[in-house]
Short mmCIF file of N, CA and C and ligand atoms in Angstrom, two decimals:
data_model
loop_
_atom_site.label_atom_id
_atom_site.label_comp_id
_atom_site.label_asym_id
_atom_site.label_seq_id
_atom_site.Cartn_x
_atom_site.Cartn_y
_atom_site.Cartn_z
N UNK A 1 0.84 -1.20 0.00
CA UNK A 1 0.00 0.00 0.00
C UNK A 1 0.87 1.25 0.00
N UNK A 2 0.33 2.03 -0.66
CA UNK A 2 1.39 3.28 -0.65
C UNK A 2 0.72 4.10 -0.14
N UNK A 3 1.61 4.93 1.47
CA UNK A 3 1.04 5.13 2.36
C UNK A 3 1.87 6.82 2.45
N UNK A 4 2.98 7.18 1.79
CA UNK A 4 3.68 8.60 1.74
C UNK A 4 3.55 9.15 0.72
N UNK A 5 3.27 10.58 0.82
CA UNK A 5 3.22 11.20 -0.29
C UNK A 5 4.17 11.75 -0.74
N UNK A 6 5.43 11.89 -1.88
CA UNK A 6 6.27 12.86 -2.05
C UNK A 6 6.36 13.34 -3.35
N UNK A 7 6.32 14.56 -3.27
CA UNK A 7 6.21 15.34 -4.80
C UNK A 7 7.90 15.62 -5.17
N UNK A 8 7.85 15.52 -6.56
CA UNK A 8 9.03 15.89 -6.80
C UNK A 8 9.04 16.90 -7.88
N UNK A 9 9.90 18.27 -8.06
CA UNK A 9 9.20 19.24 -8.54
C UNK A 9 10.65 19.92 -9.44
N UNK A 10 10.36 20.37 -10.26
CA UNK A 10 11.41 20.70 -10.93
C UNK A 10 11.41 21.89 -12.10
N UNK A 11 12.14 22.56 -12.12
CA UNK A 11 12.52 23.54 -12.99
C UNK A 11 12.90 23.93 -14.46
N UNK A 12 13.13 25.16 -14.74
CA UNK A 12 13.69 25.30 -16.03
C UNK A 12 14.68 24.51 -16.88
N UNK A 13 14.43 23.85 -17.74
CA UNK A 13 15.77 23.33 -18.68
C UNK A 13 16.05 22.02 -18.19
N UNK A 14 15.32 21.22 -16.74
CA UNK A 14 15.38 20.10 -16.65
C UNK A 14 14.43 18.24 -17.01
N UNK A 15 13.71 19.48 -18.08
CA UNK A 15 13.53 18.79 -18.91
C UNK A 15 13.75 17.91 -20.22
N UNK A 16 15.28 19.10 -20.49
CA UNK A 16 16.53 18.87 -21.34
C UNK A 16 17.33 17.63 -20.53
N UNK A 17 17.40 17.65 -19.28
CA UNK A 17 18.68 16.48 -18.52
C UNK A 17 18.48 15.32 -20.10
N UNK A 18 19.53 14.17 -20.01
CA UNK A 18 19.90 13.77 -20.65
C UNK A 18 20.46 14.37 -22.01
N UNK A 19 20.27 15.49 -22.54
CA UNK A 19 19.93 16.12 -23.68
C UNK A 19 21.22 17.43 -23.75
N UNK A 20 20.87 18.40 -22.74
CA UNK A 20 21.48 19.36 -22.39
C UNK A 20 22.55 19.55 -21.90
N UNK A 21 24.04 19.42 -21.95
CA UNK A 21 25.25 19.30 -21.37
C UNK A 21 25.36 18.50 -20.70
N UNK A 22 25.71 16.96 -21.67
CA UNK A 22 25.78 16.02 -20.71
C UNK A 22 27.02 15.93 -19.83
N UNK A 23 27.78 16.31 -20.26
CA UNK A 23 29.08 16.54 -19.74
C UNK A 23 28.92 17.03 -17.90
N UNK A 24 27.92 17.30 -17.74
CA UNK A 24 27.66 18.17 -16.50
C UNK A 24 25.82 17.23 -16.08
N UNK A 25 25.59 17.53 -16.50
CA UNK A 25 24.02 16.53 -16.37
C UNK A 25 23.85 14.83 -16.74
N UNK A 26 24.42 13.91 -17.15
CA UNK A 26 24.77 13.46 -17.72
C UNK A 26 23.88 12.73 -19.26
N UNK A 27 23.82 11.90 -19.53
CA UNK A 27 22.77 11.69 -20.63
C UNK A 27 21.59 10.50 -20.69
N UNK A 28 21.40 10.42 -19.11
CA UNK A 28 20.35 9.82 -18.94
C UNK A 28 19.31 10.39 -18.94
N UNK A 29 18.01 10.07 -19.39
CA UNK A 29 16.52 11.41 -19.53
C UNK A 29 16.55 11.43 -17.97
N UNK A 30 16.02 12.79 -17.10
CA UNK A 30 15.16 12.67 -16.17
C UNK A 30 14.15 12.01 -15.70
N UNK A 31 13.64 11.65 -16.34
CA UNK A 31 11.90 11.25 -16.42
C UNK A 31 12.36 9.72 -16.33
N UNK A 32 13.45 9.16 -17.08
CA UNK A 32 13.68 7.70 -16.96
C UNK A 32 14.14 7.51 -15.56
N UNK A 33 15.12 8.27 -15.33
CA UNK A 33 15.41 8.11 -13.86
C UNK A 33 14.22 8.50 -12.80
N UNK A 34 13.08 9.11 -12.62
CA UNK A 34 12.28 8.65 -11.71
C UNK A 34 11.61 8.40 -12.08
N UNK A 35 11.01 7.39 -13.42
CA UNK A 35 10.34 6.49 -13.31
C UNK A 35 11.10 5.20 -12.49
N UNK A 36 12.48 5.18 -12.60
CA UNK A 36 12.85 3.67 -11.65
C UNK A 36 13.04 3.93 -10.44
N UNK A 37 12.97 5.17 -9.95
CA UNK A 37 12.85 5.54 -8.41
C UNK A 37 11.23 5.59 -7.61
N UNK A 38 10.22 5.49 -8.72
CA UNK A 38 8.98 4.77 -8.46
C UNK A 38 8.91 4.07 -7.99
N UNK A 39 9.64 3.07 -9.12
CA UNK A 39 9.47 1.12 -9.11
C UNK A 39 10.14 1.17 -7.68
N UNK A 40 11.45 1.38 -7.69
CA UNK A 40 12.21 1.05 -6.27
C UNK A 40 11.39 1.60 -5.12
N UNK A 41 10.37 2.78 -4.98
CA UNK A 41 9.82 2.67 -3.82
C UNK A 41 8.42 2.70 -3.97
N UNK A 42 7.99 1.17 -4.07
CA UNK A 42 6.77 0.77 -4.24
C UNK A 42 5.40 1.78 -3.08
N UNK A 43 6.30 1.87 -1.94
CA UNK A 43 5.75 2.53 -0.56
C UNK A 43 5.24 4.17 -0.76
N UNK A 44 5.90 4.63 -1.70
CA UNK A 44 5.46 6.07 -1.96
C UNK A 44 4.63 6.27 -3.03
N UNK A 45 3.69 7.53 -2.93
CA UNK A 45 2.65 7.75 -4.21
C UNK A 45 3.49 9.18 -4.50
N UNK A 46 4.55 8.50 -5.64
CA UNK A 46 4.87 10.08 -6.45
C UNK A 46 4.40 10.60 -7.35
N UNK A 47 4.35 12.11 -7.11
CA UNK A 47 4.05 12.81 -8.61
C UNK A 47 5.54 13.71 -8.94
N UNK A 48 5.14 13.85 -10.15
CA UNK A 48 6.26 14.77 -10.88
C UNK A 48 5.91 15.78 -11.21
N UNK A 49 6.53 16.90 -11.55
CA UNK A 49 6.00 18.10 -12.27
C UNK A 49 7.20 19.16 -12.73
N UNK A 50 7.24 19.30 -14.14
CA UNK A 50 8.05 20.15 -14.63
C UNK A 50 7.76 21.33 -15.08
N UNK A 51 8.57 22.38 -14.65
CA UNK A 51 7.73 23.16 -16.27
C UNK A 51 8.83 24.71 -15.82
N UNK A 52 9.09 25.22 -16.76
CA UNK A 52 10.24 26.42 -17.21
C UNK A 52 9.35 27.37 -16.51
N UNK A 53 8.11 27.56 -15.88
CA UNK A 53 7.81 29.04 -15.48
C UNK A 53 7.63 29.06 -14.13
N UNK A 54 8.36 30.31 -13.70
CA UNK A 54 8.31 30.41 -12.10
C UNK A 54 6.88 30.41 -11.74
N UNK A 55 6.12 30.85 -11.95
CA UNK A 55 4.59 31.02 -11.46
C UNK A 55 4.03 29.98 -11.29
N UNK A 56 4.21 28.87 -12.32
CA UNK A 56 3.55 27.33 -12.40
C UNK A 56 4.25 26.58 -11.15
N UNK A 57 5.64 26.99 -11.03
CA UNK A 57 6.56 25.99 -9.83
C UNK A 57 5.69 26.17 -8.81
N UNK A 58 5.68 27.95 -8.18
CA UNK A 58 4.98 28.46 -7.06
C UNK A 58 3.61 27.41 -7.04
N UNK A 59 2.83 27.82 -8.37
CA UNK A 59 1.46 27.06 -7.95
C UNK A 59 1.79 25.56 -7.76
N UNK A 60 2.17 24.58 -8.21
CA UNK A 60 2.73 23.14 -7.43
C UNK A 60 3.05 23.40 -6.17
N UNK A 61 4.22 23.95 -5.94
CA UNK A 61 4.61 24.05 -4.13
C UNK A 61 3.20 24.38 -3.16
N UNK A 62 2.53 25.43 -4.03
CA UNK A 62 1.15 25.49 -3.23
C UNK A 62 0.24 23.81 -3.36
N UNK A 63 0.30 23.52 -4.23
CA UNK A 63 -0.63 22.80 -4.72
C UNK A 63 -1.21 21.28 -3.96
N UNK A 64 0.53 20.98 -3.50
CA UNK A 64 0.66 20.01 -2.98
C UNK A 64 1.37 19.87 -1.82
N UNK A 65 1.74 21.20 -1.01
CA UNK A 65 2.57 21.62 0.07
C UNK A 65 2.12 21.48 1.51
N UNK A 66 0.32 21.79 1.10
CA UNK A 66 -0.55 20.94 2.45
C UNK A 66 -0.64 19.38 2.44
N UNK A 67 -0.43 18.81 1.66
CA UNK A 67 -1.42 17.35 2.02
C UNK A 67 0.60 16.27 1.55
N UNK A 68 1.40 16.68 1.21
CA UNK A 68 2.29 15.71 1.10
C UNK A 68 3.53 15.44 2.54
N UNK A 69 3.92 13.93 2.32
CA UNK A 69 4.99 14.22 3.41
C UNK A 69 6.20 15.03 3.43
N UNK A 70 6.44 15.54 1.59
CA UNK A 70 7.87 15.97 1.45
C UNK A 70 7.86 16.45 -0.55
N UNK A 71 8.70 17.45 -0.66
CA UNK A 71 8.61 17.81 -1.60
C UNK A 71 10.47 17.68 -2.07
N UNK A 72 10.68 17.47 -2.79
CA UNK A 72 12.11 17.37 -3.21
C UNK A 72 12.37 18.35 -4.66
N UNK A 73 12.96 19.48 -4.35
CA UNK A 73 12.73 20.48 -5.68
C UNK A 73 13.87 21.05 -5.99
N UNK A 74 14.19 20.99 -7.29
CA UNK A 74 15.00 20.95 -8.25
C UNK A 74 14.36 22.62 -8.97
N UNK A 75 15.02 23.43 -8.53
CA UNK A 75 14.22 24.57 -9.17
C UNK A 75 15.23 25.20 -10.44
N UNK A 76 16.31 24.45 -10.55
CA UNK A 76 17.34 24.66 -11.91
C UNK A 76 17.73 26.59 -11.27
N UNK A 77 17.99 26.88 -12.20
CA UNK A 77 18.40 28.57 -12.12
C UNK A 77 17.78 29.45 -11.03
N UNK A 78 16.08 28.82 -10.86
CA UNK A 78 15.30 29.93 -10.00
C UNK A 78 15.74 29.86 -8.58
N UNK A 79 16.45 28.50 -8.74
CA UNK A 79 17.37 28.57 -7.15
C UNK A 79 18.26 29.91 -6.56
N UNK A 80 18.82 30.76 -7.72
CA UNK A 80 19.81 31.50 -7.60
C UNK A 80 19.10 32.74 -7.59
N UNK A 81 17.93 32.88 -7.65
CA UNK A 81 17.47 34.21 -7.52
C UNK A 81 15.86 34.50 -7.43
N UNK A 82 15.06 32.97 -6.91
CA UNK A 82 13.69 33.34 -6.87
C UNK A 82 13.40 33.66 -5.67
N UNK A 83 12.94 35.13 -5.11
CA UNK A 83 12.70 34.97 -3.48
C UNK A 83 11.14 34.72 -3.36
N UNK A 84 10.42 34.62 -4.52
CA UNK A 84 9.35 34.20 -4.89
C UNK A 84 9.02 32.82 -4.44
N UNK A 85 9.40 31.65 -5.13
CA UNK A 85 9.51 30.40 -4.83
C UNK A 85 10.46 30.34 -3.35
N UNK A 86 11.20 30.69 -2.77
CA UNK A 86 11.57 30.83 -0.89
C UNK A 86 10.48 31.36 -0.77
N UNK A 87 9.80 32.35 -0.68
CA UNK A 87 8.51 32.46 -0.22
C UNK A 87 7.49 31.32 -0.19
N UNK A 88 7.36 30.68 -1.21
CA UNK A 88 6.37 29.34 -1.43
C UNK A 88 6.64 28.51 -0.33
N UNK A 89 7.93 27.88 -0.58
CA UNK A 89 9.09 27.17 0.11
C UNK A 89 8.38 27.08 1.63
N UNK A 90 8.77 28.77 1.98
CA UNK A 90 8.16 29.03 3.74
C UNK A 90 6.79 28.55 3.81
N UNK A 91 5.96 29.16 2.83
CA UNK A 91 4.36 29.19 3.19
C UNK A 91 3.75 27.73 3.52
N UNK A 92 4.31 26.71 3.25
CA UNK A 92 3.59 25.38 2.57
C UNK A 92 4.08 24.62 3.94
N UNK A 93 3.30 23.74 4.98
CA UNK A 93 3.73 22.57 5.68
C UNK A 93 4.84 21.72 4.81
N UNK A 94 4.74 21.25 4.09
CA UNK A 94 5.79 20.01 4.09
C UNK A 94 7.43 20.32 3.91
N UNK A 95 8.29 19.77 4.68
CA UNK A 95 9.78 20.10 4.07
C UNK A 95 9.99 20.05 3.04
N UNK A 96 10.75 20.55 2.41
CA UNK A 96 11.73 21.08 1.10
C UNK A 96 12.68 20.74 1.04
N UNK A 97 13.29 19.73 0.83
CA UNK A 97 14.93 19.41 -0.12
C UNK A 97 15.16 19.70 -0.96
N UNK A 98 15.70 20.62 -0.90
CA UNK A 98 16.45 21.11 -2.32
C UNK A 98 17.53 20.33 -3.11
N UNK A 99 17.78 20.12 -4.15
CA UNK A 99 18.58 19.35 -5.26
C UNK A 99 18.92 19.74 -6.23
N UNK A 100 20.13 19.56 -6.77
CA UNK A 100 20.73 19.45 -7.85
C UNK A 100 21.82 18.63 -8.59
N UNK A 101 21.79 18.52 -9.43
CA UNK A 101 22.07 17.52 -10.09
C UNK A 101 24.00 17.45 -10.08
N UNK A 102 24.01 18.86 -10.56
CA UNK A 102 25.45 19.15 -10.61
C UNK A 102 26.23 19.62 -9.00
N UNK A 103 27.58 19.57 -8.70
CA UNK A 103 27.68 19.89 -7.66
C UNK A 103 28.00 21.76 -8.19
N UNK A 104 26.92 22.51 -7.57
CA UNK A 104 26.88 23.72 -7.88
C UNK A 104 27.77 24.60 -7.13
N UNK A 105 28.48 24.75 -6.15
CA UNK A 105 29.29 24.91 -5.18
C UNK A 105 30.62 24.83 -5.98
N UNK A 106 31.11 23.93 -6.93
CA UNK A 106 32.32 24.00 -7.66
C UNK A 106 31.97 24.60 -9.21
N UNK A 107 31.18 25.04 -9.31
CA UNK A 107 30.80 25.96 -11.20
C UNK A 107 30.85 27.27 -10.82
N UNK A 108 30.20 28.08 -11.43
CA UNK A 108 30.22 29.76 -11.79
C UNK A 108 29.46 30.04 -10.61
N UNK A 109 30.23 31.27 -9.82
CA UNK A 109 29.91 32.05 -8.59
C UNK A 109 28.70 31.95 -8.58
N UNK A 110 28.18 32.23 -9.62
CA UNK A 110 26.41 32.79 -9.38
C UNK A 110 25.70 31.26 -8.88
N UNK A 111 26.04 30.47 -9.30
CA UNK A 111 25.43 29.10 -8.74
C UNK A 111 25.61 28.85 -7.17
N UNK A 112 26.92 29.45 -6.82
CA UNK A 112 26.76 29.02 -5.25
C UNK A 112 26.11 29.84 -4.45
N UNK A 113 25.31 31.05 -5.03
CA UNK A 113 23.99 31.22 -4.27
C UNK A 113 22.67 30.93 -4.79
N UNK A 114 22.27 30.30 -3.17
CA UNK A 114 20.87 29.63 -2.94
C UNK A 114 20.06 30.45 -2.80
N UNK A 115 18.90 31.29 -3.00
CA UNK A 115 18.03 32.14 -2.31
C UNK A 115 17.11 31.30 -1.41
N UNK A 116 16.83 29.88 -1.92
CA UNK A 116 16.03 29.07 -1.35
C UNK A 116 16.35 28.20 -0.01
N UNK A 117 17.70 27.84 0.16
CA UNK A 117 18.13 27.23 0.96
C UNK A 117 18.11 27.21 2.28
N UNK A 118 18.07 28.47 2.65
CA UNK A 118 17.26 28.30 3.74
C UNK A 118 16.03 28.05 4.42
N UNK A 119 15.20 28.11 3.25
CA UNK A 119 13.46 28.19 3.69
C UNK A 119 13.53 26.20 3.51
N UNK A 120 14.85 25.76 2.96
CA UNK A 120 14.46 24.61 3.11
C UNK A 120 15.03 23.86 3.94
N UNK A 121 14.99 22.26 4.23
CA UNK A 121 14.72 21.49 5.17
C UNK A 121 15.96 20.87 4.83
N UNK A 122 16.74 20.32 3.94
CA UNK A 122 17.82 20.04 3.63
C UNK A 122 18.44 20.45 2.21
N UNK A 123 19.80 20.49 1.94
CA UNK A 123 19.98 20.28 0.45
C UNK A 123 21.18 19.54 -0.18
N UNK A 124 21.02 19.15 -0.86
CA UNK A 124 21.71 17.69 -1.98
C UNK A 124 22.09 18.33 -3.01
N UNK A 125 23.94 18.36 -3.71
CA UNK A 125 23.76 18.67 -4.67
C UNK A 125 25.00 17.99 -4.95
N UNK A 126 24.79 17.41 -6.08
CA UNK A 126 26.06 16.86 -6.85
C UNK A 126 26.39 15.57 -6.84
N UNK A 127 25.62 14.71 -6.59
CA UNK A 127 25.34 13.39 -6.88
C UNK A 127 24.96 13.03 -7.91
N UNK A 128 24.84 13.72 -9.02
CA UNK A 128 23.79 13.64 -10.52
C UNK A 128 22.51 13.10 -10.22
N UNK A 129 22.04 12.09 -11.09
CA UNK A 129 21.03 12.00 -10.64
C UNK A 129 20.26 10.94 -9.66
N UNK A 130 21.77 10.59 -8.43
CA UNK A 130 21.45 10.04 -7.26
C UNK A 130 20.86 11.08 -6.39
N UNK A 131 21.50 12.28 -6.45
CA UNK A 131 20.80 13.60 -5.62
C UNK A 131 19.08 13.64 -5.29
N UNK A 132 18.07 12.76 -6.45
CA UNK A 132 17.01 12.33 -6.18
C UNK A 132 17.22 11.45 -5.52
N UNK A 133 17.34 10.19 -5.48
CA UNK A 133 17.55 9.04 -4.56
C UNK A 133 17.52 9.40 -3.12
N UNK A 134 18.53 10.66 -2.91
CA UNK A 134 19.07 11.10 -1.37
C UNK A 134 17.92 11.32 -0.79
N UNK A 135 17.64 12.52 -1.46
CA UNK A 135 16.43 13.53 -0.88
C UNK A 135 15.69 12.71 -0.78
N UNK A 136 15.08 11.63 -1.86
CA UNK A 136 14.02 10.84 -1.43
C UNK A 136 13.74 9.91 0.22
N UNK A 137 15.58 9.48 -0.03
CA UNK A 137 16.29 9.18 1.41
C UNK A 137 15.15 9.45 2.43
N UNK A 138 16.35 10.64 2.26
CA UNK A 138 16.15 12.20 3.48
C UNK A 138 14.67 11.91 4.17
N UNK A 139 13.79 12.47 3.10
CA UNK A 139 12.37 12.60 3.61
C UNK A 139 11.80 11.09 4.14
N UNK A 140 12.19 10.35 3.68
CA UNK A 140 11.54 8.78 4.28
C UNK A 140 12.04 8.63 5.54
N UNK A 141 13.62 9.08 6.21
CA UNK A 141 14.12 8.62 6.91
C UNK A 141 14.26 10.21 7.99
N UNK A 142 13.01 11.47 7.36
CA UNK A 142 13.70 12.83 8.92
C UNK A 142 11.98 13.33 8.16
N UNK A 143 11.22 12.75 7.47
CA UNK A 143 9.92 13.58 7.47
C UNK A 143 8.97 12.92 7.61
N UNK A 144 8.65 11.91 8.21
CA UNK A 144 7.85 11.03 8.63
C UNK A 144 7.25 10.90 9.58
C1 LIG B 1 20.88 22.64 -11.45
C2 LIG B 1 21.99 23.68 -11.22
C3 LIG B 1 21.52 25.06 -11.66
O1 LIG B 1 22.55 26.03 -11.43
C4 LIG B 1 21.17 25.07 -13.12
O2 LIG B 1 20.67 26.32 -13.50
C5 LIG B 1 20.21 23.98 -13.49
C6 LIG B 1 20.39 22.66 -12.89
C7 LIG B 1 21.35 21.22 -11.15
O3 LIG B 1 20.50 20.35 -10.99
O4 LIG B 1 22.56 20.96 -11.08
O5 LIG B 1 19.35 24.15 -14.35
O6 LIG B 1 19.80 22.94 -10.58
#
């Protein structure tokens, strides 16, 4: 029976993963990789949701921020400068793990600021696309 809810939520241009600098993302699709992070956790009811516009992210974080155990969000770029989505972030019950794919901390200055990072609950970055796996971790094993 699948008894946790966790949304997993994601940003601009990561709909490109596999596609888009694999060199740095690598060239597996996104979407393939959590479809087998489904299968592997039979116990959770995930949803996904992508999409390039800050306004649509905000409305998901609202959408599903009351009723899930954990949200794991990948906000690509809007990490570095949405105080919009940190606002969401705060407003919503469920924790926030933040993720990324690349380790952002070793690329271009502007990446190693978070605007979000604090409004969230943990953050993962640079595992590719084990960094889902973690967070998924995370929330099974500190949001329960
Ligand atoms: C990213 C890192 C961001 O700086 C970048 O804009 C992305 C992806 C990552 O997963 O490594 O789009 O969030």
């Amino acid at each position: 029976m699948k008894t946790i809810k966790i949304a997993i939520i994601n940003g601009p241009n990561l709909n490109l993963v596999g596609v888009r600098e694999p060199d740095i993302y690598g060239s597996m699709p996104l979407n393939d990789h959590l479809e087998a992070l489904r299968v592997q956790h039979p116990e959770v009811a995930f949803t996904f949701f992508q999409s390039n516009h800050e306004g649509d992210i905000i409305d998901e974080i609202q959408r599903v921020g009351f009723s899930c155990a954990g949200i794991v969000l990948n906000a690509g770029a809007l990490t570095h400068y949405s105080y919009a989505i940190a606002d969401a972030v705060r407003s919503v019950h469920a924790p926030v793990v933040e993720v990324h794919i690349s380790d952002v901390n070793a690329r271009e200055p502007f990446r190693r600021i978070s605007v979000i990072k604090d409004a969230c609950a943990a953050v993962i970055a640079g595992f590719g696309l084990k960094s889902y796996d973690m967070a998924v971790d995370w929330l099974i094993d500190n949001a329960l």
